Coordinates of C-alpha atoms in Angstrom, one line a residue:
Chain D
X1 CA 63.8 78.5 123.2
X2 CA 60.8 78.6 121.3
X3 CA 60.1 82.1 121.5
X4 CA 63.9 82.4 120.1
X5 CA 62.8 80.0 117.3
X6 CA 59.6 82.1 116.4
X7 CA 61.8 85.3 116.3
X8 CA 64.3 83.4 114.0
X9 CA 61.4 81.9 111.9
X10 CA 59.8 85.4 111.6
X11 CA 63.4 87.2 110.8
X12 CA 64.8 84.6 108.6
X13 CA 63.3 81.6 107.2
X14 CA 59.5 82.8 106.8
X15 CA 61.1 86.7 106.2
X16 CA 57.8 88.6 105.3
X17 CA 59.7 90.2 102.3
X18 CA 61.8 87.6 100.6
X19 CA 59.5 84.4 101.4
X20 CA 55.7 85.4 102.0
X21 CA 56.1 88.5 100.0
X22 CA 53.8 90.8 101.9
X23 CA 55.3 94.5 102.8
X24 CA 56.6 95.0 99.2
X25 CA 54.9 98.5 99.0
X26 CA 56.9 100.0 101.4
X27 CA 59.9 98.0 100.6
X28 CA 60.2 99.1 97.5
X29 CA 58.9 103.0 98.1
X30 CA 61.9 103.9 101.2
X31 CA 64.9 101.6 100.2
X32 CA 66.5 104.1 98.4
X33 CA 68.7 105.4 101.2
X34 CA 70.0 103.6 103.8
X35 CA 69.3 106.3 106.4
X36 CA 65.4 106.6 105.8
X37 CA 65.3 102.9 105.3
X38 CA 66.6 102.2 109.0
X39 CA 64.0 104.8 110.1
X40 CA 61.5 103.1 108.2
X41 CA 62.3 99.8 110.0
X42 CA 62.4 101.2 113.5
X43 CA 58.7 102.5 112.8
X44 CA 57.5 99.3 111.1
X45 CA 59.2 97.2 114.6
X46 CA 57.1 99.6 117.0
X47 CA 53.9 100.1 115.4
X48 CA 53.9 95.8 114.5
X49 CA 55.1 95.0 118.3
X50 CA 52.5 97.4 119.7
X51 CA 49.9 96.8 117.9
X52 CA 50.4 92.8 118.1
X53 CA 50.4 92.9 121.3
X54 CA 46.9 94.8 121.8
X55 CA 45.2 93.0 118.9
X56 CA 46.0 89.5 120.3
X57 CA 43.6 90.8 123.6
X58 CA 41.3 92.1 121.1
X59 CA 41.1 89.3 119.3
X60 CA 41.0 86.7 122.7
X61 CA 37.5 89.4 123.3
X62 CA 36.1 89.0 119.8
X63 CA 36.7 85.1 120.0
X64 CA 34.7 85.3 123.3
X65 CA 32.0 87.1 121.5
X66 CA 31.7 85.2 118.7
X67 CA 32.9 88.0 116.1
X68 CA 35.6 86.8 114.9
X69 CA 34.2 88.0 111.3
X70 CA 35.1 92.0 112.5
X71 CA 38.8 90.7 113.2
X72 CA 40.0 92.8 110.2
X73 CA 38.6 95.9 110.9
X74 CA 39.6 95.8 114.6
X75 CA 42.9 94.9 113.2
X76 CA 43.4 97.7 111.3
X77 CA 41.9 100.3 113.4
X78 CA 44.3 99.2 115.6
X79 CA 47.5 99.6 113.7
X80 CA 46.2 103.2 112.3
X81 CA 45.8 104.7 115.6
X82 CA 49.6 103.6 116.4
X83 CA 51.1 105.1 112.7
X84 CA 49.2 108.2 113.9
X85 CA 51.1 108.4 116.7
X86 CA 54.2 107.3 115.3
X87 CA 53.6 110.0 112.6
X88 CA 53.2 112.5 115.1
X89 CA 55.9 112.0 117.0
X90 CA 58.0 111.7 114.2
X91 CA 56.7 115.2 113.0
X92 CA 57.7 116.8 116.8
X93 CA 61.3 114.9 116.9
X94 CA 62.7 113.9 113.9
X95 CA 61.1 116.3 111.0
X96 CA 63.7 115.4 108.5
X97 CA 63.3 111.7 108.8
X98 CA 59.7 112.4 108.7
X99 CA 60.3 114.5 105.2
X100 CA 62.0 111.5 103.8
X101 CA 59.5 108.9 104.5
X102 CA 56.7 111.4 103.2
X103 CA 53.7 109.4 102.2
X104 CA 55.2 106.0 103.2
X105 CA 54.9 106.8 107.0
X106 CA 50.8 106.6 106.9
X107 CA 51.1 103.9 104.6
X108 CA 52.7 101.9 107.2
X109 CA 48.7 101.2 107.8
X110 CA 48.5 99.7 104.6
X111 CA 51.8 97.8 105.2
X112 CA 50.5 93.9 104.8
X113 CA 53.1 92.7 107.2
X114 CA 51.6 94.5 109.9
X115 CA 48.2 93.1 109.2
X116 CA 49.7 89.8 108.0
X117 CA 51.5 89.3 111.4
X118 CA 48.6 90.3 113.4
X119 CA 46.5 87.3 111.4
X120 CA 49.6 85.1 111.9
X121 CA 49.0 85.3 115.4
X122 CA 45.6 84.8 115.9
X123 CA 45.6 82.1 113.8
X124 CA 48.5 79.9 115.0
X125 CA 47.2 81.0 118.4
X126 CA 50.4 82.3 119.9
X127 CA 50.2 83.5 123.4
X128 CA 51.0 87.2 124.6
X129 CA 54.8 86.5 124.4
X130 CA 55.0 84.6 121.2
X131 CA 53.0 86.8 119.0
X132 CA 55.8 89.8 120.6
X133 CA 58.3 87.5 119.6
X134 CA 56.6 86.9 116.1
X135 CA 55.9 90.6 115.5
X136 CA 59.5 91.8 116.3
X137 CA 61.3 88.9 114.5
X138 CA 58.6 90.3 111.7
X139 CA 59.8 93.2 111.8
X140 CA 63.4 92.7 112.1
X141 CA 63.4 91.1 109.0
X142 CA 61.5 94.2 107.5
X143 CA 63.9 96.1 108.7
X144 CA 67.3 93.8 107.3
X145 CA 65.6 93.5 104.0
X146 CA 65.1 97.4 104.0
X147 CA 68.6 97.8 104.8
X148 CA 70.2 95.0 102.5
X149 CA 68.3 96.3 99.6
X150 CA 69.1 100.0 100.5
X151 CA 72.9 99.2 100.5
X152 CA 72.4 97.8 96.8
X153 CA 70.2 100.6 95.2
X154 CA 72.8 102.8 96.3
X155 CA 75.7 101.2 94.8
X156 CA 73.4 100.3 91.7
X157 CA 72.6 104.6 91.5
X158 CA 76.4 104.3 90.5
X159 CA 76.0 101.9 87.9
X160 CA 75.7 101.7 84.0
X161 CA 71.6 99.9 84.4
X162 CA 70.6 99.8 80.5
X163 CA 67.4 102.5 80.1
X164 CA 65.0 100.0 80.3
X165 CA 66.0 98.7 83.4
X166 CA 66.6 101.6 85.7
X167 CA 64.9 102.0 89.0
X168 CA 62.1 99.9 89.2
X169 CA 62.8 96.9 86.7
X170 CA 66.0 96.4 88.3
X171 CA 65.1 96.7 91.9
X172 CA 62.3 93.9 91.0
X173 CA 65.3 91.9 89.3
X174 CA 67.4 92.5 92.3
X175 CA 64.3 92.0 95.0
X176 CA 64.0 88.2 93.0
X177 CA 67.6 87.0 93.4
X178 CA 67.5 87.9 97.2
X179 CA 64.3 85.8 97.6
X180 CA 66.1 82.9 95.6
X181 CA 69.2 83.6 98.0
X182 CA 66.9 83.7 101.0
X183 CA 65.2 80.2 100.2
X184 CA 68.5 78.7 101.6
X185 CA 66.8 79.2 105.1
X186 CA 63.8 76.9 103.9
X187 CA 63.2 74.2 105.9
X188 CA 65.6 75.3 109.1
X189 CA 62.2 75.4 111.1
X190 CA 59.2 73.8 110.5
Chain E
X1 CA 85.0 111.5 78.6
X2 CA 83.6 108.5 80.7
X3 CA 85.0 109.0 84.2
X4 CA 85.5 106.2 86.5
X5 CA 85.2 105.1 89.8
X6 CA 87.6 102.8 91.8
X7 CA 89.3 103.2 95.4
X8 CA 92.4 104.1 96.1
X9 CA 95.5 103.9 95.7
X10 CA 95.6 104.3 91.6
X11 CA 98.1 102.2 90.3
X12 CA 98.6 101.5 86.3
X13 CA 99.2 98.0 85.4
X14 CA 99.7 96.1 82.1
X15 CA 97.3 93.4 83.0
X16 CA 94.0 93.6 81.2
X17 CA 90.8 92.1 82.2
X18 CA 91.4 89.6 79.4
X19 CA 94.2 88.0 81.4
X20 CA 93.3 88.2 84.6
X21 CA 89.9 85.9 82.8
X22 CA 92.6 83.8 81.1
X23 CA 94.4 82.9 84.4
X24 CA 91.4 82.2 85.6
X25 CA 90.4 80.0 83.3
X26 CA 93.6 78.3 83.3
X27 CA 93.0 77.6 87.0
X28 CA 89.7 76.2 86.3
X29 CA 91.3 73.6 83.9
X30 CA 92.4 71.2 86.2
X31 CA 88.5 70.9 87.6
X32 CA 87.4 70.7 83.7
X33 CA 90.3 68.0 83.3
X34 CA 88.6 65.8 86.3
X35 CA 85.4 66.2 85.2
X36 CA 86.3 65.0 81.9
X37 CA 88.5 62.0 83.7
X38 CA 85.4 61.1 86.3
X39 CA 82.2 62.1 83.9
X40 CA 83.5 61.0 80.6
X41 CA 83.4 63.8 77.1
X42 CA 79.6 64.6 78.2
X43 CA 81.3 66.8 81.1
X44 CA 84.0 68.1 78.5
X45 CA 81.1 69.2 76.2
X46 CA 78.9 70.6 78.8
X47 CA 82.0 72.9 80.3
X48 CA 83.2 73.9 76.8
X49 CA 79.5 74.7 75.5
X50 CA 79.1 76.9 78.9
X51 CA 81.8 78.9 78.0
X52 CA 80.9 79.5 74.2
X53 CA 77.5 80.1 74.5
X54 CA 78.5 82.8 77.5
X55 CA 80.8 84.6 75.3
X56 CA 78.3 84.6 72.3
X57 CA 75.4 85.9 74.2
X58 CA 77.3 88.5 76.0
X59 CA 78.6 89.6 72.5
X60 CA 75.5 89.9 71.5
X61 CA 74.1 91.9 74.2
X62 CA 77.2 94.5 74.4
X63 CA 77.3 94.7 70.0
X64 CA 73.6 94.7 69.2
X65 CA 71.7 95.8 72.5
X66 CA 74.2 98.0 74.3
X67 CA 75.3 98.9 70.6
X68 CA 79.1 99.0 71.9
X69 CA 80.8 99.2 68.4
X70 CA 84.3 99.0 70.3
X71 CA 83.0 95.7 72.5
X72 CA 85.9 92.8 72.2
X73 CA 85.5 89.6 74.5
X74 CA 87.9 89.7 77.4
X75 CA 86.9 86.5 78.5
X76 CA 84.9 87.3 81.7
X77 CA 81.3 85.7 80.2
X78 CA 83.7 82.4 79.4
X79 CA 84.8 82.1 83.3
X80 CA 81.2 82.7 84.2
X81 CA 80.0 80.0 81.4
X82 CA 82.4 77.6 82.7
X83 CA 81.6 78.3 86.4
X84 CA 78.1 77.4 85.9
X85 CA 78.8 74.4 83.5
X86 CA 81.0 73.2 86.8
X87 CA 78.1 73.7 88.8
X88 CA 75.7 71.1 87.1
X89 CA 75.2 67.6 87.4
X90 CA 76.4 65.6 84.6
X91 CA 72.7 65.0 83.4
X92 CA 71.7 68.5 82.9
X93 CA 70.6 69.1 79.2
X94 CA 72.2 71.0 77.2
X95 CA 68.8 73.3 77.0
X96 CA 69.3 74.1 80.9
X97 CA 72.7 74.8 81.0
X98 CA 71.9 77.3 78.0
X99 CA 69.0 79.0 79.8
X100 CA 71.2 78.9 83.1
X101 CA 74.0 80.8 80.5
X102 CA 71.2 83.1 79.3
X103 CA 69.8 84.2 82.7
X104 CA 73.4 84.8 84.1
X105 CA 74.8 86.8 81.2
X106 CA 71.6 88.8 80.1
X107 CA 69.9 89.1 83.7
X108 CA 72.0 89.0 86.5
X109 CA 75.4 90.7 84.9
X110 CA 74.3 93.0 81.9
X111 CA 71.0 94.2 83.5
X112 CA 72.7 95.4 86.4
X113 CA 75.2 97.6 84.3
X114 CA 78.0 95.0 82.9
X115 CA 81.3 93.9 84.1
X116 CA 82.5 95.1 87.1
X117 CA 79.0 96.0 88.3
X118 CA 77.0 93.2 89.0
X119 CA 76.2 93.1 92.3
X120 CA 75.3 89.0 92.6
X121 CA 77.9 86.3 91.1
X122 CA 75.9 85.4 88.0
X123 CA 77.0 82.0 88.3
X124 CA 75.7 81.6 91.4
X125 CA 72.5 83.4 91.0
X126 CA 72.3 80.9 87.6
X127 CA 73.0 77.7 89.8
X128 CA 70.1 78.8 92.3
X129 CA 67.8 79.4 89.7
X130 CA 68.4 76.8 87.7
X131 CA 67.7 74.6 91.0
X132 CA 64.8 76.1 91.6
X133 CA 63.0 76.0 87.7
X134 CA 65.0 72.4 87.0
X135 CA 64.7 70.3 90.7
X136 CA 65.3 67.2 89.3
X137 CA 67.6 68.1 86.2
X138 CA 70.1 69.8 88.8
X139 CA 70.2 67.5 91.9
X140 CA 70.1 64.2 90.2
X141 CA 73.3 62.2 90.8
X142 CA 75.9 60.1 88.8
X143 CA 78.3 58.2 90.0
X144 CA 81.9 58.4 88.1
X145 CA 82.3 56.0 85.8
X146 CA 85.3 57.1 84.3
X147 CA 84.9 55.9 80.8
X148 CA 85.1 58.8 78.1
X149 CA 82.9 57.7 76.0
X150 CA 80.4 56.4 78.7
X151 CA 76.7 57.2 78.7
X152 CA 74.3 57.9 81.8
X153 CA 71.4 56.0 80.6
X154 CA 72.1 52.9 82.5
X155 CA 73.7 53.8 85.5
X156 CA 71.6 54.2 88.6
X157 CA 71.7 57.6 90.1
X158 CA 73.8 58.3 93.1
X159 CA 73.7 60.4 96.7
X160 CA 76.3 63.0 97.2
X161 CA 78.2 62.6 100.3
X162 CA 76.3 65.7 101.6
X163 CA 73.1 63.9 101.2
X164 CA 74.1 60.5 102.8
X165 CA 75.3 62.4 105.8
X166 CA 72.3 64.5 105.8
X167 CA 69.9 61.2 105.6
X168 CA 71.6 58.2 106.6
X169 CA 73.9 59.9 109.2
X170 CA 78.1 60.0 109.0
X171 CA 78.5 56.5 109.4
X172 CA 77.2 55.7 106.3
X173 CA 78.4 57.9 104.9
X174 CA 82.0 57.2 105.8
X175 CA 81.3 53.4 104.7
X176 CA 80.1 55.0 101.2
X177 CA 82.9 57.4 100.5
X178 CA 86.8 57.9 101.7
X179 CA 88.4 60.7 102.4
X180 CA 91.0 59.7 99.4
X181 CA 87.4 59.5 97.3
X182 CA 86.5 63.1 98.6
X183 CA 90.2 64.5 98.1
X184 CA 90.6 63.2 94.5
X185 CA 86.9 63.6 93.4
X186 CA 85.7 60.1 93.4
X187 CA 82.0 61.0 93.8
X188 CA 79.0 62.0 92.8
X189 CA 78.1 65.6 92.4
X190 CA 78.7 68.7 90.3
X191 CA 80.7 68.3 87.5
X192 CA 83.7 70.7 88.7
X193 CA 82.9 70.3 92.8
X194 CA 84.0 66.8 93.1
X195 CA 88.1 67.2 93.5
X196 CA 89.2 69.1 95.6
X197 CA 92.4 68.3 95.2
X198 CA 92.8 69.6 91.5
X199 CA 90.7 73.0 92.7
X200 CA 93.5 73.5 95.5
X201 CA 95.7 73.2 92.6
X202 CA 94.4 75.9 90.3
X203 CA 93.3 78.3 92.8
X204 CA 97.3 78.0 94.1
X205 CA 98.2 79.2 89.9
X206 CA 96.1 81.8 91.1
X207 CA 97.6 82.9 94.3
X208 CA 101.0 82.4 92.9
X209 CA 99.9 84.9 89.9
X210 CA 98.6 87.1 92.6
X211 CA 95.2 87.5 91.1
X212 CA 92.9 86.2 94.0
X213 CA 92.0 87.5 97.0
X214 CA 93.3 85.2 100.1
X215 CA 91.7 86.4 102.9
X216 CA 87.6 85.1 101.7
X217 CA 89.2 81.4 101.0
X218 CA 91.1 81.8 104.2
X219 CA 88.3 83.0 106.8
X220 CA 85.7 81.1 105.3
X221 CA 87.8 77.6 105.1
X222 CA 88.4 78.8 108.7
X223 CA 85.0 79.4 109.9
X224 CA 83.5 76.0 108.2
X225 CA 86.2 74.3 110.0
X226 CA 86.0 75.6 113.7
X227 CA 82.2 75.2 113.3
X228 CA 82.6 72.1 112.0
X229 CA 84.9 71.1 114.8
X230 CA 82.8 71.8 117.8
X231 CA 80.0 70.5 116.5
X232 CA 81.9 67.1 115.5
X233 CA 82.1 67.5 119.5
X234 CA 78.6 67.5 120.0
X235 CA 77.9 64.5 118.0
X236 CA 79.9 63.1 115.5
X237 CA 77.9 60.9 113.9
X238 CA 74.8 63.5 112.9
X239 CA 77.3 66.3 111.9
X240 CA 80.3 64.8 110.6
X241 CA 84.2 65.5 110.3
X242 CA 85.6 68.7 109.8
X243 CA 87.7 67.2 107.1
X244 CA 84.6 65.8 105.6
X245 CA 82.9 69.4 106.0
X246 CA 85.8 70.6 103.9
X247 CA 86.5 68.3 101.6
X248 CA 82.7 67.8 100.6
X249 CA 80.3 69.3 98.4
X250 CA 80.8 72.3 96.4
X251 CA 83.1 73.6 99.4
X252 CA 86.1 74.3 97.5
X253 CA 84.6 75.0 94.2
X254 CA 82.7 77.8 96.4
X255 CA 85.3 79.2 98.7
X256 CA 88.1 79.1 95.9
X257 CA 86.3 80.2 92.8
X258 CA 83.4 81.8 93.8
X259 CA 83.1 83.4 96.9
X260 CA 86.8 85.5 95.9
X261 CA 84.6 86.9 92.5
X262 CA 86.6 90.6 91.9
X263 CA 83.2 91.9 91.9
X264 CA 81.0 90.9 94.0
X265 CA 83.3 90.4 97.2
X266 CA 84.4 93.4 99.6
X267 CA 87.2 95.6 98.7
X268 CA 88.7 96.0 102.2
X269 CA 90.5 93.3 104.1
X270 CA 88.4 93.5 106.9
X271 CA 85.6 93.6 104.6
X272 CA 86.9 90.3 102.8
X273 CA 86.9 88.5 106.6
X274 CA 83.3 89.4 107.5
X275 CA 82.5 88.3 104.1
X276 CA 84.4 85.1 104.7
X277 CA 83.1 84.1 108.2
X278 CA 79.7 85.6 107.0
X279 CA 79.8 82.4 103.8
X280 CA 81.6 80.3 106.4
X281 CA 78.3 80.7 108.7
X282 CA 75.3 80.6 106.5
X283 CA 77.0 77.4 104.8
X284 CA 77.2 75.3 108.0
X285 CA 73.5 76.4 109.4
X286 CA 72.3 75.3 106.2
X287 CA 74.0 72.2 105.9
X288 CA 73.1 71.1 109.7
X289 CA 69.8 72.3 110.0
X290 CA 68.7 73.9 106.2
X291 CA 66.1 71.9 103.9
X292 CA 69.4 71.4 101.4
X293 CA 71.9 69.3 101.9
X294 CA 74.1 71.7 100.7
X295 CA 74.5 75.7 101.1
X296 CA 77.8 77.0 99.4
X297 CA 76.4 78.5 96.8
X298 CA 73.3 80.4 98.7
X299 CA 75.4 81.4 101.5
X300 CA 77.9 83.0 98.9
X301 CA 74.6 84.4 96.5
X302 CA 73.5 85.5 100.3
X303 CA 76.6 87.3 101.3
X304 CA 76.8 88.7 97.8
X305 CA 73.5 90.7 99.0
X306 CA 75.4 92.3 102.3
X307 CA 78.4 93.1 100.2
X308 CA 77.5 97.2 99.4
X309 CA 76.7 97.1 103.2
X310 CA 80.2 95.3 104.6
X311 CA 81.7 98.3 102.1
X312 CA 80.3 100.7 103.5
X313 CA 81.1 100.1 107.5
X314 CA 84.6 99.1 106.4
X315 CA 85.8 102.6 104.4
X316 CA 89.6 102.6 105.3
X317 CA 90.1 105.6 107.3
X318 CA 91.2 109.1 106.1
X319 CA 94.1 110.4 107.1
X320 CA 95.7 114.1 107.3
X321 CA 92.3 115.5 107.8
X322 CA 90.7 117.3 110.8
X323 CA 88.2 115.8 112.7
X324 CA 84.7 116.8 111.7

């Protein structure tokens, strides 16, 4: 049940995008289609699940040690060598998806929800299952705000946006009223 | 030539959007006429003022900014006014309600393209931001004193029947407020929310003009109340009635007026149904376990959000062609 909470908490009430606004980069970079942004989801879920799970015993080491200072670094280290293989399998399997997420795929190492979630953990000291569940209800909620947002931008492509407000402006306007919407989930879990 | 886009079948009709608004707004004018009845003129002016200053500002924008020579009000900015006017306490300021006007008209419908293209209900989006910049302006209560000329600088502030259950539990609320109170609108709360008896009775002008999509009301009203129901099982006293559920809140403001918005619901049936169950849903998880006491209008804003996507999955499908 509380693993099933976390998940929810991550996904939903504390979404990485609407409510602690970290991610934003790539959320607003690959939401233009919805095809690319499902891909872009899929990566974000493995390389946050994997590289949760091998940071938490990183980090149980460094605690040990007393170095708790190089958790960053680790941290990151950590989650680049996983988008380099997530890049390169992606260049062997799926080149077009690949194509489309261009420089967005190795900037999954600069994605702050990858590093936020991997601080998240360490510092609500989550065991090895809840910062899993944290890191894939993470990015799950990645992933639905990438699609949600995709789903508009397409529709709005159609539309009659005033000059000043096409593309960016209006996908900021648009990214604002889902994070008011989203705020309905406040207080659901403490 | 400006081309448009619509789904198919094309039929011509006489209607414009001017009277499709007009219906509308006749529908509405029961609510207005209990607001006015429960809340006294202040109510009347705040509804009337909502509409005006809608229409003005959306003139504006489509004569001066959009420099649309050929621009003549059809009455759409007016429902939208009036929506958000019903959606206020009755001690909002003026000032508020005008900002709320501002950001729905100028923001969330003509900087995503106009009529017909905004993709959230500005009404809604208004109401949840005007909550959010004015807490205490928008969720402090009055009870109805039904006296037209009456002011609200003497009367102690009430609890919607949402809130009691919420904080005191159903059995006080239940000793607070009837079900005839709830029915006729007998409480505190939003300005147009509080009878749902006179809502029923515009949104059936509406049906019976065939201007309103029944299947949203239908599954949604449907969803709230088999949730309701089991949990009522579970324990009565934290979660309450399914009447109560129904009857409470801005439930039928929501579900009548605002979740059916031409615009921002689904086109498809099917569509309409996930969109309904989808509102039905988010409303009841945030009124058992949310921080608000109430979540009509972010489940609806919320929904607005998956609406491109529900299209999408829910293309009717194409006949007389080969498979691909």
């Amino acid at each position: 049940m509380k693993l099933f909470l976390i998940l929810l908490s991550a996904m939903l009430v504390n979404n990485y995008v609407f409510v602690r606004f970290l991610g934003i980069c790539p959320f607003l970079g690959v939401s233009k289609k919805t095809s690319t942004a499902i891909g872009m989801g899929l990566a974000v879920i493995f390389v946050l699940v994997m590289s949760s799970a091998i940071s938490w015993g990183l980090d149980k080491i460094l605690i040990a040690f007393g170095l708790e200072f190089l958790r960053t670094i680790v941290f990151i280290l950590v989650i680049a060598t996983f988008v380099q293989f997530v890049e390169a399998f992606l260049k062997k399997n799926n080149p077009n998806l690949y194509e489309a997420l261009g420089i967005y795929l190795p900037l999954i190492t600069t994605n702050c929800i990858i590093l936020g979630v991997a601080i998240v953990n360490s510092l609500s000291r989550y065991t090895l299952f809840e910062a899993i569940f944290n890191a894939l209800g993470a990015g799950l909620g990645f992933t639905l705000a990438l699609i949600i947002f995709a789903g508009i931008r397409e529709k709005l492509e159609l539309y009659d946006v005033p000059k000043p407000f096409q593309n960016l402006p209006i996908s900021m306007i648009t990214a604002s009223i889902l994070s008011l919407a989203f705020m309905g989930f406040q207080g659901m879990i403490k | 030539m400006k081309l448009l886009t619509s789904p198919a079948p094309h039929i011509r009709t006489a209607d414009s959007t001017a009277d499709v608004m007009l219906d509308v707004l006749i529908a509405l004018s029961p609510a207005v006429a209990a607001a006015t009845y429960f809340f006294g003129l202040q109510a009347f002016i705040l509804s009337i003022a909502g509409m005006i200053s809608a229409e003005l500002i959306e003139f504006f924008i489509m004569r001066v900014l959009r420099k649309d020579k050929n621009f003549v009000p059809n009455g759409s900015a007016a429902v939208t006014g009036l929506l958000l006017a019903l959606n206020v306490s009755v001690a909002t300021p003026w000032w508020v309600l005008l900002i709320g006007v501002l950001f729905a008209i100028a923001i969330v419908k003509h900087a995503f393209g106009g009529l017909g293209q905004n993709i959230f209900n500005p009404a809604l989006a208004a109401r949840i931001f005007l909550l959010v910049s004015f807490p205490t302006a928008m969720t402090t209560w009055y009870p109805p004193i039904g006296k037209f000329f009456g002011t609200y600088a003497d009367i102690q502030t009430t609890a919607t029947p949402l809130a009691v259950l919420k904080l005191e539990g159903f059995n006080s609320a239940m000793q607070k407020f009837t079900y005839t109170d709830l029915l006729f609108g007998n409480i505190g709360g939003c300005i147009g929310e509080t009878s749902a008896l006179l809502l029923i009775i515009g949104f059936l002008y509406l049906v019976l003009r065939g201007r309103i999509k029944i299947v949203i009301p239908a599954t949604y009203l449907g969803t709230v109340f088999a949730i309701s129901s089991i949990m009522y099982l579970v324990n009565p006293e934290k979660f309450g009635t399914p009447l109560f559920h129904l009857l409470a809140g801005g439930m039928m403001l929501g579900a009548l007026f605002m979740a059916t918005d031409m615009v921002t619901s689904p086109m498809t049936l099917k569509g309409q149904a996930i969109f309904g169950v989808g509102c039905g849903l988010i409303t009841m998880l945030i009124r058992y376990f949310g921080g608000y006491p109430e979540g009509v209008s972010l489940s609806i804003l919320l929904m607005n959000a998956f609406v491109p996507i529900i299209d999408r999955y829910t293309q009717p499908k194409i006949f007389g062609r080969r498979k691909s």
